[in-house]
Coordinates of C-alpha atoms in Angstrom, one line a residue:
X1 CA 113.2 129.3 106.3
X2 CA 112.0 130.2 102.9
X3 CA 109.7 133.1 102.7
X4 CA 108.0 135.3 99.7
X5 CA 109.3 138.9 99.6
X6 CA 108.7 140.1 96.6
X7 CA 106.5 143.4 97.8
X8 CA 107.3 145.9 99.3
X9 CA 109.3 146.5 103.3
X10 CA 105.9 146.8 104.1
X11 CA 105.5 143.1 103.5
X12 CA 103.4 139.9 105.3
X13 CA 105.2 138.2 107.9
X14 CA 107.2 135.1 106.8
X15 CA 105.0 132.1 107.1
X16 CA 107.0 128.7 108.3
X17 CA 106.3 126.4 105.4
X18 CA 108.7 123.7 106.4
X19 CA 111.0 122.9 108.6
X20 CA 114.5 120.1 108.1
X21 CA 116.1 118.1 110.7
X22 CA 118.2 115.6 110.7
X23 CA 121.6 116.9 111.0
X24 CA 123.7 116.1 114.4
X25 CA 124.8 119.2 114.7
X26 CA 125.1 122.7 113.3
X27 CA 124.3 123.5 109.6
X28 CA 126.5 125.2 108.0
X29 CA 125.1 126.0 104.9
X30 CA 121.5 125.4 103.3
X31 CA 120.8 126.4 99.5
X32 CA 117.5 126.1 97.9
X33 CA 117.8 123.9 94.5
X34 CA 116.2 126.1 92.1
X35 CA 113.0 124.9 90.2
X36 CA 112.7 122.3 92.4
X37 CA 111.3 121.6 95.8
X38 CA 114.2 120.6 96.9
X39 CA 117.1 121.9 99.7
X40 CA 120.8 120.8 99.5
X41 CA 122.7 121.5 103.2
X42 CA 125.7 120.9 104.7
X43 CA 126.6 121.0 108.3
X44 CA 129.5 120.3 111.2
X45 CA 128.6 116.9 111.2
X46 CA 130.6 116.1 108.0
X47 CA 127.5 115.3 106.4
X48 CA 125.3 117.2 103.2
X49 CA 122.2 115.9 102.2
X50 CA 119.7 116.8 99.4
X51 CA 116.3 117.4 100.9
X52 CA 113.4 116.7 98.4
X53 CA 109.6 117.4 99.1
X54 CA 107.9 114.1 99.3
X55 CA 104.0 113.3 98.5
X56 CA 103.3 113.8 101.9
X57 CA 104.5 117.2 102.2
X58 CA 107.8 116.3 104.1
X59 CA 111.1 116.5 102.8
X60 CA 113.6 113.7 102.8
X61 CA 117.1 113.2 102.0
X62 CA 117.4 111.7 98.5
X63 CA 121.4 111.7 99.4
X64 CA 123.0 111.0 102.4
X65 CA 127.0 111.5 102.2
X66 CA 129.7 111.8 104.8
X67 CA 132.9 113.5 104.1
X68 CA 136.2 113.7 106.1
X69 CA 136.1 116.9 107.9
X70 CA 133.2 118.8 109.1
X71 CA 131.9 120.9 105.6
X72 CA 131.8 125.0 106.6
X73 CA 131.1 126.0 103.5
X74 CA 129.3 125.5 99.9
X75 CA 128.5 126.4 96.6
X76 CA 126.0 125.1 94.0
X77 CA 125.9 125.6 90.3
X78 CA 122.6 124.4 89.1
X79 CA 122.8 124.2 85.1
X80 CA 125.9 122.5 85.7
X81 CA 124.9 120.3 88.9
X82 CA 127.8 120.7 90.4
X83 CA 128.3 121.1 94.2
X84 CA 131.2 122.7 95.9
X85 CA 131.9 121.9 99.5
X86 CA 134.4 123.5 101.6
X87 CA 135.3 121.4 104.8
X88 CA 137.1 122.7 108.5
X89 CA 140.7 120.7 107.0
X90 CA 140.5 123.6 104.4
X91 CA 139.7 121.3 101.2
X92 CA 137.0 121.8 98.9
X93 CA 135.4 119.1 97.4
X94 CA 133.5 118.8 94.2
X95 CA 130.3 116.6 93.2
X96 CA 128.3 116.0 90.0
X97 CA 124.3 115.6 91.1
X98 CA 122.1 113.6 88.9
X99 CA 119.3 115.0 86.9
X100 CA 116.4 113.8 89.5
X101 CA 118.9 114.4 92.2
X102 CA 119.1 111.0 93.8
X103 CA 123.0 110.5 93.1
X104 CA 126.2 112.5 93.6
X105 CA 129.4 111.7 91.9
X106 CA 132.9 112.6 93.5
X107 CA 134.8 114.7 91.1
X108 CA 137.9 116.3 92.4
X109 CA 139.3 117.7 95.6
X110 CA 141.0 120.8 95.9
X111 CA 143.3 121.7 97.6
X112 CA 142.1 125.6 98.5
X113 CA 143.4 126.4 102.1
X114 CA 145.1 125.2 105.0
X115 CA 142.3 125.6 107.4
X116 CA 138.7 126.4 107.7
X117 CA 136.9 127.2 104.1
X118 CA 134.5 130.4 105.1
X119 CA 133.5 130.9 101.7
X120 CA 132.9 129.3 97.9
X121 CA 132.2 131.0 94.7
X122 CA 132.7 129.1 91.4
X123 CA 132.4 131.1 87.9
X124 CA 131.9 128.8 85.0
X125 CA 133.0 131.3 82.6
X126 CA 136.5 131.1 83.7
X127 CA 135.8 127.7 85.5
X128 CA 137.6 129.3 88.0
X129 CA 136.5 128.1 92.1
X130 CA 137.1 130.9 94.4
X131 CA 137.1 130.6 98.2
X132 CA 138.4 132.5 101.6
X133 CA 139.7 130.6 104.4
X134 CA 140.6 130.9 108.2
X135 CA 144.4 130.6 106.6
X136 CA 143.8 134.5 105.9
X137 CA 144.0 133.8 102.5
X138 CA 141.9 134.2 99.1
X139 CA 142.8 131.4 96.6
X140 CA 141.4 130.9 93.2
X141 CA 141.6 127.3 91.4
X142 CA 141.6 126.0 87.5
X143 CA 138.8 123.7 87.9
X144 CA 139.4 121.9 84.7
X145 CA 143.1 120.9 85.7
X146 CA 142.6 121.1 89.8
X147 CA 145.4 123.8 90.3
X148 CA 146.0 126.6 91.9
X149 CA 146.4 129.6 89.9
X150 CA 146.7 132.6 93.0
X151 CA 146.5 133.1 96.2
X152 CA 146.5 136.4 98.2
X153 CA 147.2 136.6 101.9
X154 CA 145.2 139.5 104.5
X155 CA 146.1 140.6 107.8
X156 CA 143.0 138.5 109.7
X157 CA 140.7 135.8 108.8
X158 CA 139.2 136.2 105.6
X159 CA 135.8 135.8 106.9
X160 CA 133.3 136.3 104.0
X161 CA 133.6 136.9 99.9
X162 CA 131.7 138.2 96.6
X163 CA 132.3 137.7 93.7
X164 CA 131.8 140.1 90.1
X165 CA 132.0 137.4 87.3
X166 CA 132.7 140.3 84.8
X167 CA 135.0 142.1 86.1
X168 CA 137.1 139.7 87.6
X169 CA 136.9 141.9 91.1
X170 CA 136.4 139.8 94.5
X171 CA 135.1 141.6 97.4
X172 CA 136.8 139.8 100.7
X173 CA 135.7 140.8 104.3
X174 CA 137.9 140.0 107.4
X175 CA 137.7 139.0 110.8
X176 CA 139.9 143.0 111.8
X177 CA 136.8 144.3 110.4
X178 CA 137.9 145.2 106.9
X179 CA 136.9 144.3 103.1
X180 CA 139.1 144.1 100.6
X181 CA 138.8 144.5 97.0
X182 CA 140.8 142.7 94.8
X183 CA 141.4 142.4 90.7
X184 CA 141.6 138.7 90.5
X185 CA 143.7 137.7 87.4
X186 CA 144.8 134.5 85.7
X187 CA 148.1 133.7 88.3
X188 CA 148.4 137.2 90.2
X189 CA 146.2 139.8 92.0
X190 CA 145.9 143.8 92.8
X191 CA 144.6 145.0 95.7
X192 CA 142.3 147.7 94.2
X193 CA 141.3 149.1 97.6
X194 CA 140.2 148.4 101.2
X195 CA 136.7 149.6 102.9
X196 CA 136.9 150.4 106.3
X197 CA 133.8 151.2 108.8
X198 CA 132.8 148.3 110.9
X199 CA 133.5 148.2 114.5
X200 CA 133.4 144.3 114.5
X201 CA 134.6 141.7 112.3
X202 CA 132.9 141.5 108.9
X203 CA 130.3 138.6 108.6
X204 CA 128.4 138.6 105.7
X205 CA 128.8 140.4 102.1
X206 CA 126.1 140.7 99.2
X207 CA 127.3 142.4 95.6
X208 CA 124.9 143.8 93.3
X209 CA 126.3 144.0 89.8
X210 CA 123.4 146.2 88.8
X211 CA 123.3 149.3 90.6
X212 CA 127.1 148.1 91.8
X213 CA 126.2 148.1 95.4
X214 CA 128.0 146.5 97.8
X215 CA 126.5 145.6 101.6
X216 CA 128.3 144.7 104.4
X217 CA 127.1 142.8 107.6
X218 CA 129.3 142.7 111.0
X219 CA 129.2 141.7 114.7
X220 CA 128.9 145.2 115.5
X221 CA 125.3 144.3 114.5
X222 CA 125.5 146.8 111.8
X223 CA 125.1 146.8 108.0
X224 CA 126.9 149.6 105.7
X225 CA 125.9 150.1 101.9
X226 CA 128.5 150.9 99.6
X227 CA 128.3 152.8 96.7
X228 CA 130.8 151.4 95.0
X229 CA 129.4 152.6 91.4
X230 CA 129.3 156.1 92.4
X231 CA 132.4 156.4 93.0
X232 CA 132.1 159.3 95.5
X233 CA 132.7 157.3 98.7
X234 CA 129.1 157.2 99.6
X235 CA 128.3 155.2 102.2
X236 CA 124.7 154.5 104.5
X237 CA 124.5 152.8 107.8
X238 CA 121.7 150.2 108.6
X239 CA 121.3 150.0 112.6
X240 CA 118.2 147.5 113.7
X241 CA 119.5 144.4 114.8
X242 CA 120.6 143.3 118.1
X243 CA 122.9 140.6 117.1
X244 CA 125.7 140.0 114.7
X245 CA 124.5 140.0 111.4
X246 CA 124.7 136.4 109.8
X247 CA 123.7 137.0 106.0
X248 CA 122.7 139.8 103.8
X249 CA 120.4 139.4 100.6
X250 CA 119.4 142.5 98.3
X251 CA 116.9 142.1 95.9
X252 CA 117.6 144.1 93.4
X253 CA 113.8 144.7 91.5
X254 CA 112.0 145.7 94.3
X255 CA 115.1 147.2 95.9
X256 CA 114.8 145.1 98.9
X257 CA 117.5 144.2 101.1
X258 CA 116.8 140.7 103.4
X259 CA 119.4 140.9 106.5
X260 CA 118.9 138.2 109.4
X261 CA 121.0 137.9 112.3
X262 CA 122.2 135.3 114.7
X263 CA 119.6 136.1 117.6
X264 CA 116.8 134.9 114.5
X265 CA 116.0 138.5 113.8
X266 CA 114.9 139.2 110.0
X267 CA 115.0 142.6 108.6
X268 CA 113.5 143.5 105.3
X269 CA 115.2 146.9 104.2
X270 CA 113.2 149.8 102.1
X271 CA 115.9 151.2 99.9
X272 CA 113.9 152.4 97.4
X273 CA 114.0 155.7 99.1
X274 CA 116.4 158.6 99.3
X275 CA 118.1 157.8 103.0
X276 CA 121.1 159.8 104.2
X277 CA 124.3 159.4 104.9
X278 CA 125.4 159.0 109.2
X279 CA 128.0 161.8 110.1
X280 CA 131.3 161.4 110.6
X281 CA 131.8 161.9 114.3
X282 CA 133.8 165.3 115.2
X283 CA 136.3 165.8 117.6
X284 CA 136.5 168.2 120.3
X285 CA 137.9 168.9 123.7
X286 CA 135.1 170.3 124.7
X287 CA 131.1 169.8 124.8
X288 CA 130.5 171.7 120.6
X289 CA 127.1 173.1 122.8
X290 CA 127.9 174.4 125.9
X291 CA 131.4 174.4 125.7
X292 CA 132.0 172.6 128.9
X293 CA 135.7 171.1 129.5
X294 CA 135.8 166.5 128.6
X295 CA 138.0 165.3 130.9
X296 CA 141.3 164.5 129.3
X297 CA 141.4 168.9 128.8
X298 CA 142.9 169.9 132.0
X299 CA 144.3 173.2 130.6
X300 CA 140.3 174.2 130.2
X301 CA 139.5 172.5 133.8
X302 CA 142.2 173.9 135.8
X303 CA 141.2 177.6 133.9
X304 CA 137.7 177.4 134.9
X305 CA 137.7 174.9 138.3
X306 CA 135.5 172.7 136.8
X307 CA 135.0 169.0 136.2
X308 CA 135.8 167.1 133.0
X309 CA 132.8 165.6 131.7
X310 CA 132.3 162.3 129.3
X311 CA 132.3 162.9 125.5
X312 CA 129.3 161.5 123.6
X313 CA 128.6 162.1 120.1
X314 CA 125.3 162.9 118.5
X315 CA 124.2 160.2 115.6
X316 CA 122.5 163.1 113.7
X317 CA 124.6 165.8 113.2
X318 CA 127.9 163.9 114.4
X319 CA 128.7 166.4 116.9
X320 CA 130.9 166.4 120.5
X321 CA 128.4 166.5 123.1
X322 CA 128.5 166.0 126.6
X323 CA 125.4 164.0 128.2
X324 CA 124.0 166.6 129.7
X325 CA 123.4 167.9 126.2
X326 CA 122.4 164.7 124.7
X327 CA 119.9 163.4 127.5
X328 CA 117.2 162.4 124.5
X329 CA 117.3 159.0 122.8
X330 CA 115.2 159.5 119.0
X331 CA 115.3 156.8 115.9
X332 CA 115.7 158.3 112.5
X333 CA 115.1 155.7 110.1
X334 CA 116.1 157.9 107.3
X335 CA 119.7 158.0 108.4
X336 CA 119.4 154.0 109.2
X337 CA 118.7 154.5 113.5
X338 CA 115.6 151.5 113.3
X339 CA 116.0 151.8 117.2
X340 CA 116.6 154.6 119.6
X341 CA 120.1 156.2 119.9
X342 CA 121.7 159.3 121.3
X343 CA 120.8 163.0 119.7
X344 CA 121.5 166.3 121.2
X345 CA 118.7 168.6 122.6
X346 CA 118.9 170.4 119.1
X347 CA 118.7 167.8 116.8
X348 CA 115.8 165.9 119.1
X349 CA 114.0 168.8 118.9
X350 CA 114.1 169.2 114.9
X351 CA 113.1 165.4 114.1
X352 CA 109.3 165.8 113.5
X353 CA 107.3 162.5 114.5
X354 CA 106.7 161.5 110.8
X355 CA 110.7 161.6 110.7
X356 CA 110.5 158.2 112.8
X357 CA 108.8 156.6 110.7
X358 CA 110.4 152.7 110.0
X359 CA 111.8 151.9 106.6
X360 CA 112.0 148.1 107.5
X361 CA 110.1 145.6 108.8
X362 CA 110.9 143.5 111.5
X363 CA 110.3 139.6 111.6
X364 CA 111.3 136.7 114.1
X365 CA 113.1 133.7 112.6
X366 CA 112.4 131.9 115.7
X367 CA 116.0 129.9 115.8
X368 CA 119.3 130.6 115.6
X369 CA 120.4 132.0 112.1
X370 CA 123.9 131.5 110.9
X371 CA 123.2 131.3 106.9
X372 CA 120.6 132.2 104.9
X373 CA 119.5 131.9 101.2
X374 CA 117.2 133.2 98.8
X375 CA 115.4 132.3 95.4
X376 CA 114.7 135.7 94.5
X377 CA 112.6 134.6 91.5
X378 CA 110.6 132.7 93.6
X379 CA 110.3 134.7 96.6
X380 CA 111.4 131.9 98.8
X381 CA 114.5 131.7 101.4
X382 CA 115.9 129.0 103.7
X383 CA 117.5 129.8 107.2
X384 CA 119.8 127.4 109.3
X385 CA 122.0 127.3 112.3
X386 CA 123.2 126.1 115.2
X387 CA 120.2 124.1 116.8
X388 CA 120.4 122.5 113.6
X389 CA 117.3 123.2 112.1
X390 CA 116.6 124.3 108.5
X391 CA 113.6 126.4 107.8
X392 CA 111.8 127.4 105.1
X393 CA 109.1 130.0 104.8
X394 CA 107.0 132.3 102.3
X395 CA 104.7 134.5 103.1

C-alpha cells in the first residue's frame, strides 16, 4: 500500500490508491520503482513482475518472469536498473531492466547461500552484493567478477540486515533474537559488537546514517531504537502493536518512523520529541513495596508463615512488585507503553492524564503485511503479504 506521510504522527489516514494481484501465492517482496508509476514484486511463486500504471488507472505487468526457486528476497538499484533477487535454493540472481521497463536481461547468478536468502543489499561503490541467509550466514560478493569475497557465520538464522555504505558496517539481526554488527572488509570481517533486547527473534531492521540510529523490529511485537551515534548505550522501547513486527521505515526529515506488522497494523512513530528510556527491571526476593515474601524465598516465608506471592515488575520505574501492588494497568507513551501495561500504585498515581497522551498514530493495513516499502520523497509506500495482495496508498 503506498501512502503519503510526510506530516507529522498526527497524520491523515492512508488512503488505498491501488491495489496488485496476480501472484499465486505469497509476495515476498514489493519495491516501488522510483519516478515512475511503477511496482516491481517478487513472491513464493517463483515469479517477479514489474507492475506499471496503465491509461486506465490499473497496473499491469510489463514483465512476467519465472525463476527456479521461489524468490524470498530483493533488491533494486534504480540508476543502475539492476535487480537483485534472492530465491528459497539460496541463489541470488541479477537482471538488467530496460529504460521503459518492458525487458529484463539475465546477468549473473550468485552463488550467496545455501538456503533461504532473507535479505539483499547491493553497494555500487564497492559493487559489492550483500545478503543474510537461513544458512546463518552473512556473505558479501564482487559483483563485477561473481565471487565471493567473505562470509561470516551466527549462531541462528540471520534473519534481517542493513547496510552503512560508508563505513563498511552491516547491521545483521537473528532469528535467537540478536543483532550483530559487523566491519565488513574486502575478504574478512570483525564483529564490532552484538545488541541484545528483544524477547523474540529479530524481524525487521532500518539504519539511519544521519542521526546514526538504528531500529529494530521483533516477534515480541516490539521495536527498540538504538543510539548507536551516542555511544552511551541509549536505548528506547516502542510497544503498540499486537503482532510481530514485519518492516520498519524512519523518515528521517520529519523524524517519523513507519512500523507495520503482520496482523496489517501501521504505526506512524513521533520521535521528534524527548521520550525516555524503559527501566531495567530490578530483582528482588521480595515485593520492593510492601516487602512481602515471592515464592521461591522460603527462608522469608517460613520466618513470617506467610505465602509466596508472584513477582511482577512495574514498566515505569522497573521495580519488583507483587500484584497486589501493581493492580493498575496505565499507557505512558513517553516511555513507548502505546497500550496499557502494568504500573505500581505509586507510579499510577503520579502519571497525570496529559502523560497518556499518544505519540503515534494508529492505521489498519487491512491484509496481511510481511514487507513493506517506502519512497520517502514521494510520500508513498507499498505493503504485501501473504494473501497475496500488493497495496499501495497515500494519504
Amino acid at each position: 500500500m503506498a501512502a503519503e506521510i510526510h506530516s507529522r504522527p498526527q497524520s491523515r489516514r492512508p488512503v488505498l490508491l491501488s491495489k496488485v494481484e496476480g501472484h499465486q501465492d505469497a509476495v515476498s517482496a514489493a519495491l516501488l520503482i522510483p519516478k515512475e508509476d511503477g511496482v516491481i514484486t517478487a513472491g513464493e511463486d517463483r515469479t517477479i513482475r514489474v507492475w506499471l500504471k496503465r491509461d486506465s488507472g490499473q497496473y499491469w505487468p510489463s514483465i512476467y518472469h519465472t525463476m527456479a526457486s521461489p524468490c524470498s528476497a530483493m533488491a533494486y538499484h534504480h540508476d543502475s536498473r539492476r535487480i537483485f533477487v534472492g530465491q528459497d535454493n539460496g541463489a541470488i540472481m541479477e537482471f538488467h531492466i530496460s529504460e521503459d521497463f518492458n525487458k529484463m536481461n539475465f546477468v549473473k547468478t550468485y552463488p550467496a547461500h545455501q538456503n533461504r536468502v532473507s535479505a539483499i543489499t547491493f553497494c555500487l561503490a564497492s559493487e559489492w552484493l550483500i545478503s543474510t541467509g537461513h544458512d546463518k550466514c552473512i556473505s558479501w560478493m564482487c559483483t563485477r567478477s561473481g565471487s565471493m569475497l567473505g562470509r561470516h557465520y551466527f549462531t541462528s538464522w540471520a534473519s534481517c540486515l542493513q547496510y552503512d555504505h560508508e563505513t563498511q558496517h552491516a547491521f545483521v539481526g537473528d532469528y535467537s533474537g540478536q543483532i550483530t554488527l559487523l566491519k565488513l572488509e574486502q575478504n574478512t570481517c570483525s564483529v564490532i559488537t552484538t545488541l541484545k533486547g528483544h524477547e523474540g527473534s529479530i524481524t525487521s531492521l532500518w539504519w539511519d546514517p544521519v542521526q546514526r540510529l538504528l531500529f529494530s523490529g521483533a516477534s515480541d511485537h516490539s521495536i527498540i531504537m538504538w543510539d548507536i551515534g551516542g555511544r552511551k548505550g541509549r536505548t528506547l522501547l516502542l510497544q503498540g502493536h499486537h503482532d510481530k513486527v514485519q518492516a520498519i521505515c524512519y523518515i528521517q526529515l520529519t523524524r517519523q518512523l513507519v512500523s507495520c506488522s503482520a496482523d496489517g497494523g501501521i504505526a506512524v512513530w513521533n520521535m521528534d520529541i524527548s521520550r525516555e528510556e524503559a527501566p531495567q527491571w530490578l530483582e528482588s526476593d521480595s515485593c520492593q513495596k510492601c516487602e512481602q515474601p515471592f515464592f521461591w524465598n522460603i527462608k522469608q516465608m517460613w520466618d513470617t508463615k506467610t505465602i509466596g506471592l508472584r513477582q511482577h515488575h512495574c514498566r515505569k520505574c522497573g521495580q519488583a512488585v507483587c500484584g497486589k501492588c501493581s493492580s493498575k494497568r496505565s499507557s505512558y507513551p513517553i516511555m513507548g507503553f502505546e497500550f496499557q501495561v502494568r504500573v505500581c500504585d505509586s507510579c499510577f498515581e503520579s502519571i497525570k492524564d496529559e502523560d497518556r497522551t499518544s505519540l503515534a498514530t494508529f492505521h489498519e493495513g487491512k491484509h496481511n503485511i510481511s514487507h513493506m516499502s517506502m519512497d520517502i520523497s514521494r510520500g508513498l509506500m507499498v505493503t504485501c503479504g501473504s494473501d497475496r495482495i500488493v497495496k499501495r496508498s497515500g494519504t
